[in-house]
PDB file of C-alpha atoms and ligand atoms in Angstrom:
ATOM      1  CA  MET A  11     -13.185  -4.959  21.217  1.00 82.00           C
ATOM      2  CA  SER A  12     -15.367  -3.366  18.583  1.00 95.00           C
ATOM      3  CA  ILE A  13     -14.077  -2.043  15.271  1.00 97.00           C
ATOM      4  CA  LYS A  14     -14.753   1.451  16.545  1.00 97.00           C
ATOM      5  CA  GLU A  15     -12.609   0.850  19.627  1.00 97.00           C
ATOM      6  CA  ASN A  16      -9.884  -0.652  17.477  1.00 97.00           C
ATOM      7  CA  ILE A  17      -9.804   2.431  15.252  1.00 98.00           C
ATOM      8  CA  ARG A  18      -9.655   4.690  18.336  1.00 97.00           C
ATOM      9  CA  HIS A  19      -6.805   2.617  19.696  1.00 96.00           C
ATOM     10  CA  TYR A  20      -4.760   3.154  16.533  1.00 97.00           C
ATOM     11  CA  GLU A  21      -5.603   6.856  16.421  1.00 96.00           C
ATOM     12  CA  GLU A  22      -4.187   7.220  19.911  1.00 96.00           C
ATOM     13  CA  GLU A  23      -1.199   5.051  19.239  1.00 95.00           C
ATOM     14  CA  LEU A  24      -0.273   6.992  16.087  1.00 97.00           C
ATOM     15  CA  SER A  25      -0.991  10.483  17.388  1.00 95.00           C
ATOM     16  CA  GLY A  26       2.210  12.482  17.499  1.00 94.00           C
ATOM     17  CA  THR A  27       3.812  10.263  14.820  1.00 95.00           C
ATOM     18  CA  PRO A  28       3.922  11.021  11.087  1.00 95.00           C
ATOM     19  CA  CYS A  29       2.251   7.671  10.507  1.00 98.00           C
ATOM     20  CA  ARG A  30      -1.317   7.023   9.417  1.00 97.00           C
ATOM     21  CA  LEU A  31      -3.501   3.966   9.403  1.00 98.00           C
ATOM     22  CA  ILE A  32      -4.590   2.082   6.303  1.00 98.00           C
ATOM     23  CA  ALA A  33      -7.428  -0.265   7.314  1.00 98.00           C
ATOM     24  CA  VAL A  34      -6.953  -3.419   5.247  1.00 98.00           C
ATOM     25  CA  SER A  35     -10.475  -4.717   4.738  1.00 98.00           C
ATOM     26  CA  LYS A  36      -9.944  -7.586   2.286  1.00 97.00           C
ATOM     27  CA  THR A  37     -12.496 -10.413   2.589  1.00 96.00           C
ATOM     28  CA  LYS A  38     -14.578  -8.315   5.020  1.00 97.00           C
ATOM     29  CA  PRO A  39     -18.205  -7.392   4.273  1.00 97.00           C
ATOM     30  CA  ASN A  40     -19.216  -3.796   3.588  1.00 98.00           C
ATOM     31  CA  GLU A  41     -21.000  -3.458   6.953  1.00 97.00           C
ATOM     32  CA  LEU A  42     -17.693  -3.797   8.771  1.00 98.00           C
ATOM     33  CA  LEU A  43     -16.021  -1.217   6.520  1.00 98.00           C
ATOM     34  CA  GLN A  44     -18.950   1.093   7.177  1.00 98.00           C
ATOM     35  CA  GLU A  45     -18.414   0.619  10.908  1.00 98.00           C
ATOM     36  CA  ALA A  46     -14.792   1.687  10.549  1.00 98.00           C
ATOM     37  CA  TYR A  47     -15.893   4.592   8.359  1.00 98.00           C
ATOM     38  CA  ASP A  48     -18.395   5.710  10.993  1.00 98.00           C
ATOM     39  CA  ALA A  49     -15.554   5.691  13.519  1.00 97.00           C
ATOM     40  CA  GLY A  50     -13.746   8.200  11.292  1.00 97.00           C
ATOM     41  CA  GLN A  51     -11.538   5.906   9.194  1.00 98.00           C
ATOM     42  CA  ARG A  52     -11.116   7.095   5.597  1.00 98.00           C
ATOM     43  CA  ASP A  53      -8.098   5.153   4.221  1.00 98.00           C
ATOM     44  CA  PHE A  54      -8.891   1.557   3.268  1.00 98.00           C
ATOM     45  CA  GLY A  55      -6.662  -1.075   1.661  1.00 98.00           C
ATOM     46  CA  GLU A  56      -7.634  -4.030  -0.504  1.00 98.00           C
ATOM     47  CA  ASN A  57      -5.567  -6.626  -2.323  1.00 98.00           C
ATOM     48  CA  LYS A  58      -7.912  -7.744  -5.117  1.00 98.00           C
ATOM     49  CA  VAL A  59      -9.060  -5.551  -7.965  1.00 98.00           C
ATOM     50  CA  GLN A  60     -12.589  -6.909  -8.249  1.00 98.00           C
ATOM     51  CA  GLU A  61     -13.282  -6.688  -4.547  1.00 98.00           C
ATOM     52  CA  LEU A  62     -11.831  -3.185  -4.388  1.00 98.00           C
ATOM     53  CA  ALA A  63     -13.941  -1.946  -7.294  1.00 98.00           C
ATOM     54  CA  ALA A  64     -17.124  -3.552  -5.955  1.00 98.00           C
ATOM     55  CA  LYS A  65     -16.674  -2.005  -2.506  1.00 98.00           C
ATOM     56  CA  ALA A  66     -15.790   1.415  -3.903  1.00 98.00           C
ATOM     57  CA  GLU A  67     -18.991   1.433  -5.896  1.00 98.00           C
ATOM     58  CA  VAL A  68     -21.296   1.166  -2.874  1.00 98.00           C
ATOM     59  CA  LEU A  69     -19.341   2.667   0.034  1.00 98.00           C
ATOM     60  CA  PRO A  70     -19.019   6.440   0.710  1.00 98.00           C
ATOM     61  CA  LYS A  71     -17.270   8.386  -2.022  1.00 98.00           C
ATOM     62  CA  ASP A  72     -14.801  10.165   0.252  1.00 98.00           C
ATOM     63  CA  ILE A  73     -13.012   6.901   1.088  1.00 98.00           C
ATOM     64  CA  LYS A  74      -9.410   6.809  -0.103  1.00 98.00           C
ATOM     65  CA  TRP A  75      -8.804   3.385  -1.632  1.00 98.00           C
ATOM     66  CA  HIS A  76      -5.326   1.877  -1.472  1.00 98.00           C
ATOM     67  CA  MET A  77      -4.406  -1.101  -3.649  1.00 98.00           C
ATOM     68  CA  VAL A  78      -1.915  -3.076  -1.556  1.00 98.00           C
ATOM     69  CA  GLY A  79      -1.893  -6.456  -3.307  1.00 97.00           C
ATOM     70  CA  HIS A  80      -0.181  -7.788  -6.396  1.00 96.00           C
ATOM     71  CA  LEU A  81      -1.655  -6.092  -9.451  1.00 97.00           C
ATOM     72  CA  GLN A  82      -1.873  -7.453 -12.983  1.00 97.00           C
ATOM     73  CA  ARG A  83      -1.472  -5.006 -15.841  1.00 98.00           C
ATOM     74  CA  ASN A  84      -4.713  -5.995 -17.547  1.00 98.00           C
ATOM     75  CA  LYS A  85      -6.689  -5.174 -14.385  1.00 98.00           C
ATOM     76  CA  VAL A  86      -5.377  -1.646 -13.842  1.00 98.00           C
ATOM     77  CA  LYS A  87      -8.250  -0.211 -15.863  1.00 98.00           C
ATOM     78  CA  TYR A  88     -10.814  -1.251 -13.250  1.00 98.00           C
ATOM     79  CA  ILE A  89      -9.297   0.865 -10.490  1.00 98.00           C
ATOM     80  CA  ALA A  90      -7.590   3.679 -12.418  1.00 98.00           C
ATOM     81  CA  PRO A  91     -10.710   5.915 -12.374  1.00 98.00           C
ATOM     82  CA  PHE A  92     -10.748   6.277  -8.589  1.00 98.00           C
ATOM     83  CA  VAL A  93      -7.857   4.578  -6.751  1.00 98.00           C
ATOM     84  CA  HIS A  94      -6.020   6.858  -4.297  1.00 98.00           C
ATOM     85  CA  MET A  95      -2.693   5.024  -4.174  1.00 98.00           C
ATOM     86  CA  ILE A  96      -1.212   1.819  -5.572  1.00 98.00           C
ATOM     87  CA  HIS A  97       1.338   0.418  -3.090  1.00 98.00           C
ATOM     88  CA  SER A  98       2.407  -2.587  -5.110  1.00 98.00           C
ATOM     89  CA  VAL A  99       4.253  -1.393  -8.220  1.00 98.00           C
ATOM     90  CA  ASP A 100       6.843  -4.078  -8.831  1.00 97.00           C
ATOM     91  CA  SER A 101       7.747  -3.598 -12.488  1.00 97.00           C
ATOM     92  CA  LEU A 102       8.255  -0.874 -15.067  1.00 98.00           C
ATOM     93  CA  ARG A 103       5.660  -2.534 -17.298  1.00 98.00           C
ATOM     94  CA  LEU A 104       3.041  -2.274 -14.559  1.00 98.00           C
ATOM     95  CA  LEU A 105       3.961   1.369 -13.963  1.00 98.00           C
ATOM     96  CA  LEU A 106       3.571   2.123 -17.677  1.00 98.00           C
ATOM     97  CA  ALA A 107       0.171   0.400 -17.700  1.00 98.00           C
ATOM     98  CA  ILE A 108      -0.930   2.547 -14.754  1.00 98.00           C
ATOM     99  CA  ASP A 109       0.293   5.676 -16.554  1.00 98.00           C
ATOM    100  CA  LYS A 110      -1.705   4.764 -19.637  1.00 98.00           C
ATOM    101  CA  GLU A 111      -4.942   4.115 -17.734  1.00 98.00           C
ATOM    102  CA  ALA A 112      -4.474   7.200 -15.555  1.00 98.00           C
ATOM    103  CA  ARG A 113      -4.095   9.288 -18.718  1.00 98.00           C
ATOM    104  CA  LYS A 114      -7.320   7.857 -20.139  1.00 98.00           C
ATOM    105  CA  ASN A 115      -9.053   8.985 -16.951  1.00 98.00           C
ATOM    106  CA  ASP A 116      -7.303  12.341 -16.908  1.00 98.00           C
ATOM    107  CA  ARG A 117      -5.935  11.608 -13.426  1.00 98.00           C
ATOM    108  CA  LEU A 118      -2.574  11.599 -11.714  1.00 98.00           C
ATOM    109  CA  VAL A 119      -2.190   8.279  -9.842  1.00 98.00           C
ATOM    110  CA  HIS A 120       0.110   8.085  -6.828  1.00 98.00           C
ATOM    111  CA  VAL A 121       2.128   4.901  -6.507  1.00 98.00           C
ATOM    112  CA  LEU A 122       4.739   3.275  -4.299  1.00 98.00           C
ATOM    113  CA  LEU A 123       7.475   0.954  -5.475  1.00 98.00           C
ATOM    114  CA  GLN A 124       7.204  -2.381  -3.704  1.00 98.00           C
ATOM    115  CA  ILE A 125      10.616  -3.489  -2.510  1.00 98.00           C
ATOM    116  CA  HIS A 126      11.470  -7.076  -1.645  1.00 97.00           C
ATOM    117  CA  ILE A 127      12.924  -6.933   1.875  1.00 96.00           C
ATOM    118  CA  ALA A 128      11.890 -10.301   3.351  1.00 94.00           C
ATOM    119  CA  ARG A 129      13.865 -13.511   3.447  1.00 92.00           C
ATOM    120  CA  GLU A 130      10.952 -15.440   1.959  1.00 88.00           C
ATOM    121  CA  SER A 131      11.289 -15.593  -1.804  1.00 84.00           C
ATOM    122  CA  THR A 132       7.515 -15.795  -2.199  1.00 76.00           C
ATOM    123  CA  LYS A 133       6.907 -12.110  -1.610  1.00 72.00           C
ATOM    124  CA  PHE A 134       6.787  -9.739  -4.556  1.00 86.00           C
ATOM    125  CA  GLY A 135       8.940  -6.708  -5.059  1.00 96.00           C
ATOM    126  CA  LEU A 136      11.917  -5.058  -6.682  1.00 97.00           C
ATOM    127  CA  ASN A 137      15.419  -5.140  -5.306  1.00 97.00           C
ATOM    128  CA  ARG A 138      17.508  -1.994  -4.954  1.00 97.00           C
ATOM    129  CA  ASP A 139      19.135  -2.231  -8.390  1.00 98.00           C
ATOM    130  CA  GLU A 140      15.830  -2.907 -10.132  1.00 98.00           C
ATOM    131  CA  ALA A 141      14.251   0.116  -8.418  1.00 98.00           C
ATOM    132  CA  ILE A 142      17.127   2.306  -9.601  1.00 98.00           C
ATOM    133  CA  GLU A 143      16.881   0.892 -13.100  1.00 98.00           C
ATOM    134  CA  LEU A 144      13.175   1.759 -13.172  1.00 98.00           C
ATOM    135  CA  LEU A 145      13.756   5.307 -11.927  1.00 98.00           C
ATOM    136  CA  ALA A 146      16.534   5.849 -14.462  1.00 98.00           C
ATOM    137  CA  SER A 147      14.672   4.423 -17.442  1.00 98.00           C
ATOM    138  CA  GLU A 148      13.713   6.508 -20.455  1.00 98.00           C
ATOM    139  CA  SER A 149      10.206   5.073 -20.521  1.00 98.00           C
ATOM    140  CA  PHE A 150       9.564   6.134 -16.926  1.00 98.00           C
ATOM    141  CA  LYS A 151      10.807   9.632 -17.745  1.00 97.00           C
ATOM    142  CA  GLN A 152       8.221   9.805 -20.499  1.00 98.00           C
ATOM    143  CA  THR A 153       5.294   9.037 -18.203  1.00 98.00           C
ATOM    144  CA  THR A 154       2.908  11.880 -17.476  1.00 98.00           C
ATOM    145  CA  HIS A 155       0.184  10.561 -15.175  1.00 98.00           C
ATOM    146  CA  VAL A 156       1.963   8.633 -12.412  1.00 98.00           C
ATOM    147  CA  HIS A 157       3.790  10.042  -9.417  1.00 98.00           C
ATOM    148  CA  ILE A 158       6.088   7.842  -7.339  1.00 98.00           C
ATOM    149  CA  LYS A 159       5.554   8.820  -3.693  1.00 98.00           C
ATOM    150  CA  GLY A 160       7.740   6.317  -1.873  1.00 98.00           C
ATOM    151  CA  LEU A 161       8.273   2.649  -1.047  1.00 98.00           C
ATOM    152  CA  MET A 162       6.326  -0.309   0.315  1.00 98.00           C
ATOM    153  CA  GLY A 163       7.690  -3.456   1.894  1.00 98.00           C
ATOM    154  CA  MET A 164       6.699  -6.560   3.817  1.00 97.00           C
ATOM    155  CA  ALA A 165       9.074  -7.956   6.412  1.00 97.00           C
ATOM    156  CA  THR A 166       9.870 -11.608   6.978  1.00 96.00           C
ATOM    157  CA  ASN A 167       7.156 -13.444   8.874  1.00 95.00           C
ATOM    158  CA  THR A 168       9.209 -14.298  11.976  1.00 96.00           C
ATOM    159  CA  PRO A 169       8.996 -13.813  15.739  1.00 95.00           C
ATOM    160  CA  ASP A 170      12.598 -12.536  15.629  1.00 97.00           C
ATOM    161  CA  GLN A 171      12.102  -8.799  16.057  1.00 97.00           C
ATOM    162  CA  GLU A 172      15.697  -8.009  15.193  1.00 97.00           C
ATOM    163  CA  ILE A 173      15.304  -9.433  11.715  1.00 98.00           C
ATOM    164  CA  VAL A 174      12.108  -7.455  11.179  1.00 98.00           C
ATOM    165  CA  ALA A 175      13.669  -4.259  12.539  1.00 98.00           C
ATOM    166  CA  SER A 176      16.713  -4.564  10.299  1.00 98.00           C
ATOM    167  CA  GLU A 177      14.517  -5.103   7.229  1.00 98.00           C
ATOM    168  CA  PHE A 178      12.381  -2.040   8.011  1.00 98.00           C
ATOM    169  CA  ALA A 179      15.475   0.060   8.772  1.00 98.00           C
ATOM    170  CA  GLY A 180      16.944  -1.057   5.458  1.00 98.00           C
ATOM    171  CA  LEU A 181      13.830   0.049   3.611  1.00 98.00           C
ATOM    172  CA  HIS A 182      13.988   3.440   5.331  1.00 98.00           C
ATOM    173  CA  ARG A 183      17.636   3.802   4.259  1.00 98.00           C
ATOM    174  CA  LEU A 184      16.700   2.927   0.697  1.00 98.00           C
ATOM    175  CA  LEU A 185      13.965   5.593   0.748  1.00 98.00           C
ATOM    176  CA  ARG A 186      16.594   8.166   1.729  1.00 98.00           C
ATOM    177  CA  ASP A 187      19.036   6.937  -0.911  1.00 98.00           C
ATOM    178  CA  LEU A 188      16.428   6.974  -3.659  1.00 98.00           C
ATOM    179  CA  SER A 189      15.405  10.522  -2.786  1.00 98.00           C
ATOM    180  CA  ALA A 190      18.374  11.433  -4.966  1.00 98.00           C
ATOM    181  CA  TRP A 191      15.864  10.831  -7.788  1.00 97.00           C
ATOM    182  CA  ASN A 192      13.341  13.334  -6.448  1.00 98.00           C
ATOM    183  CA  GLY A 193      11.962  15.660  -9.090  1.00 97.00           C
ATOM    184  CA  PRO A 194       8.730  16.342 -10.948  1.00 96.00           C
ATOM    185  CA  GLN A 195       7.831  12.628 -11.130  1.00 97.00           C
ATOM    186  CA  VAL A 196       9.326  11.320  -7.885  1.00 98.00           C
ATOM    187  CA  GLU A 197       8.979  12.349  -4.272  1.00 98.00           C
ATOM    188  CA  MET A 198      10.412   9.735  -1.921  1.00 98.00           C
ATOM    189  CA  SER A 199       8.432  10.590   1.208  1.00 98.00           C
ATOM    190  CA  GLU A 200       6.031   7.737   1.971  1.00 98.00           C
ATOM    191  CA  LEU A 201       7.063   4.496   3.637  1.00 98.00           C
ATOM    192  CA  SER A 202       4.299   1.862   3.708  1.00 98.00           C
ATOM    193  CA  MET A 203       5.407  -0.881   6.084  1.00 98.00           C
ATOM    194  CA  GLY A 204       4.049  -2.748   9.093  1.00 98.00           C
ATOM    195  CA  MET A 205       1.034  -5.044   9.511  1.00 98.00           C
ATOM    196  CA  SER A 206      -0.851  -6.331  12.575  1.00 97.00           C
ATOM    197  CA  SER A 207       2.045  -8.457  13.792  1.00 96.00           C
ATOM    198  CA  ASP A 208       4.917  -6.016  13.318  1.00 97.00           C
ATOM    199  CA  TYR A 209       3.602  -2.447  13.084  1.00 98.00           C
ATOM    200  CA  PRO A 210       5.243  -1.132  16.302  1.00 97.00           C
ATOM    201  CA  ILE A 211       8.640  -1.979  14.802  1.00 98.00           C
ATOM    202  CA  ALA A 212       7.643  -0.305  11.533  1.00 98.00           C
ATOM    203  CA  VAL A 213       6.533   2.907  13.261  1.00 98.00           C
ATOM    204  CA  LYS A 214       9.839   3.034  15.167  1.00 97.00           C
ATOM    205  CA  ASN A 215      11.688   2.709  11.880  1.00 98.00           C
ATOM    206  CA  GLY A 216       9.969   5.536  10.061  1.00 98.00           C
ATOM    207  CA  ALA A 217       6.747   4.123   8.593  1.00 98.00           C
ATOM    208  CA  THR A 218       4.337   6.779   7.314  1.00 98.00           C
ATOM    209  CA  MET A 219       1.571   4.248   6.597  1.00 98.00           C
ATOM    210  CA  ILE A 220       0.838   1.015   8.420  1.00 98.00           C
ATOM    211  CA  ARG A 221      -1.467  -1.523   6.770  1.00 98.00           C
ATOM    212  CA  ILE A 222      -3.600  -3.198   9.436  1.00 98.00           C
ATOM    213  CA  GLY A 223      -6.222  -5.868   8.757  1.00 98.00           C
ATOM    214  CA  THR A 224      -6.608  -8.580  11.404  1.00 97.00           C
ATOM    215  CA  ASP A 225      -6.045  -6.297  14.353  1.00 97.00           C
ATOM    216  CA  ILE A 226      -8.978  -4.083  13.321  1.00 98.00           C
ATOM    217  CA  PHE A 227     -11.465  -6.426  11.654  1.00 97.00           C
ATOM    218  CA  GLY A 228     -10.571  -9.772  13.241  1.00 94.00           C
ATOM    219  CA  ALA A 229      -9.107 -12.872  11.628  1.00 93.00           C
ATOM    220  CA  ARG A 230      -9.943 -13.479   7.987  1.00 90.00           C
ATOM    221  CA  GLN A 231     -11.842 -16.590   7.000  1.00 84.00           C
ATOM    222  CA  TYR A 232     -10.979 -18.117   3.690  1.00 78.00           C
ATOM    223  CA  PRO A 233     -13.007 -20.940   2.188  1.00 71.00           C
ATOM    224  CA  THR A 234     -11.495 -24.272   3.190  1.00 68.00           C
ATOM    225  CA  GLY A 235      -9.186 -25.614   0.540  1.00 58.00           C
ATOM    226  CA  ALA A 236      -8.254 -22.117  -0.649  1.00 49.00           C
TER     227      ALA A 236
HETATM  228  C1  PLP B   2      -3.541  -8.488   4.233  1.00 55.61           C
HETATM  229  C2  PLP B   2      -2.467  -7.489   4.089  1.00 55.61           C
HETATM  230  C3  PLP B   2      -2.110  -6.647   5.148  1.00 55.61           C
HETATM  231  C4  PLP B   2      -2.749  -6.720   6.525  1.00 55.61           C
HETATM  232  O1  PLP B   2      -2.321  -7.864   7.205  1.00 55.61           O
HETATM  233  P1  PLP B   2      -2.781  -8.156   8.706  1.00 55.61           P
HETATM  234  O2  PLP B   2      -1.773  -9.124   9.190  1.00 55.61           O
HETATM  235  O3  PLP B   2      -4.157  -8.742   8.635  1.00 55.61           O
HETATM  236  O4  PLP B   2      -2.750  -6.873   9.466  1.00 55.61           O
HETATM  237  C5  PLP B   2      -1.111  -5.707   4.921  1.00 55.61           C
HETATM  238  N1  PLP B   2      -0.499  -5.595   3.726  1.00 55.61           N
HETATM  239  C6  PLP B   2      -0.820  -6.378   2.679  1.00 55.61           C
HETATM  240  C7  PLP B   2      -0.091  -6.202   1.400  1.00 55.61           C
HETATM  241  C8  PLP B   2      -1.808  -7.343   2.819  1.00 55.61           C
HETATM  242  O5  PLP B   2      -2.106  -8.137   1.782  1.00 55.61           O
END
């Protein structure tokens, strides 16, 4: 199947749901992103700052760039001028760094709190109490240029669909619980969950954004030894 056909497939699959597709294009060359763009795709996700900034510089300006990977505070400045949404906010310090860089650029940056829902300890993210602590903190209340739009999570990498479903359902519950914090700086409405292997379960459990790489662009090739 071509990239164009893959994009069409997702458009059909998601029509009638509140969910939209983020095409995760990490490691893929610009020609393939352009192919997806020509098929109508406008939301793209990347997980490395340098790659994201380099692609944004040459690809069409109406692309909405989503940062979905772990983000270091000292690299926020490279994407703050243009990034559409940062899905991977996993600390107050990172959020404050984003606020500072967004202010320098006179922009409001939309972010999601990344929540740790998987059994693997290797995945990043806040737990429920840490998310609440962040939302309740004085320093968050003093931010002016970030807006928390919802939550992001990655489920356990397992063939057991019940485990995955319960993790996604738990994240949806947490989104509802945290909407108690809604106000000028917080609007708990977006739920970024589901990748190539588990997106149908995510959509069933209330995802508003699925992040799909392999299923659109094909398997990623990393240099051997990496
Ligand atoms: C790579 C990546 C994806 C896409 O994964 P696929 O399995 O290729 O669909 C989604 N989310 C994040 C955070 C990623 O890094």
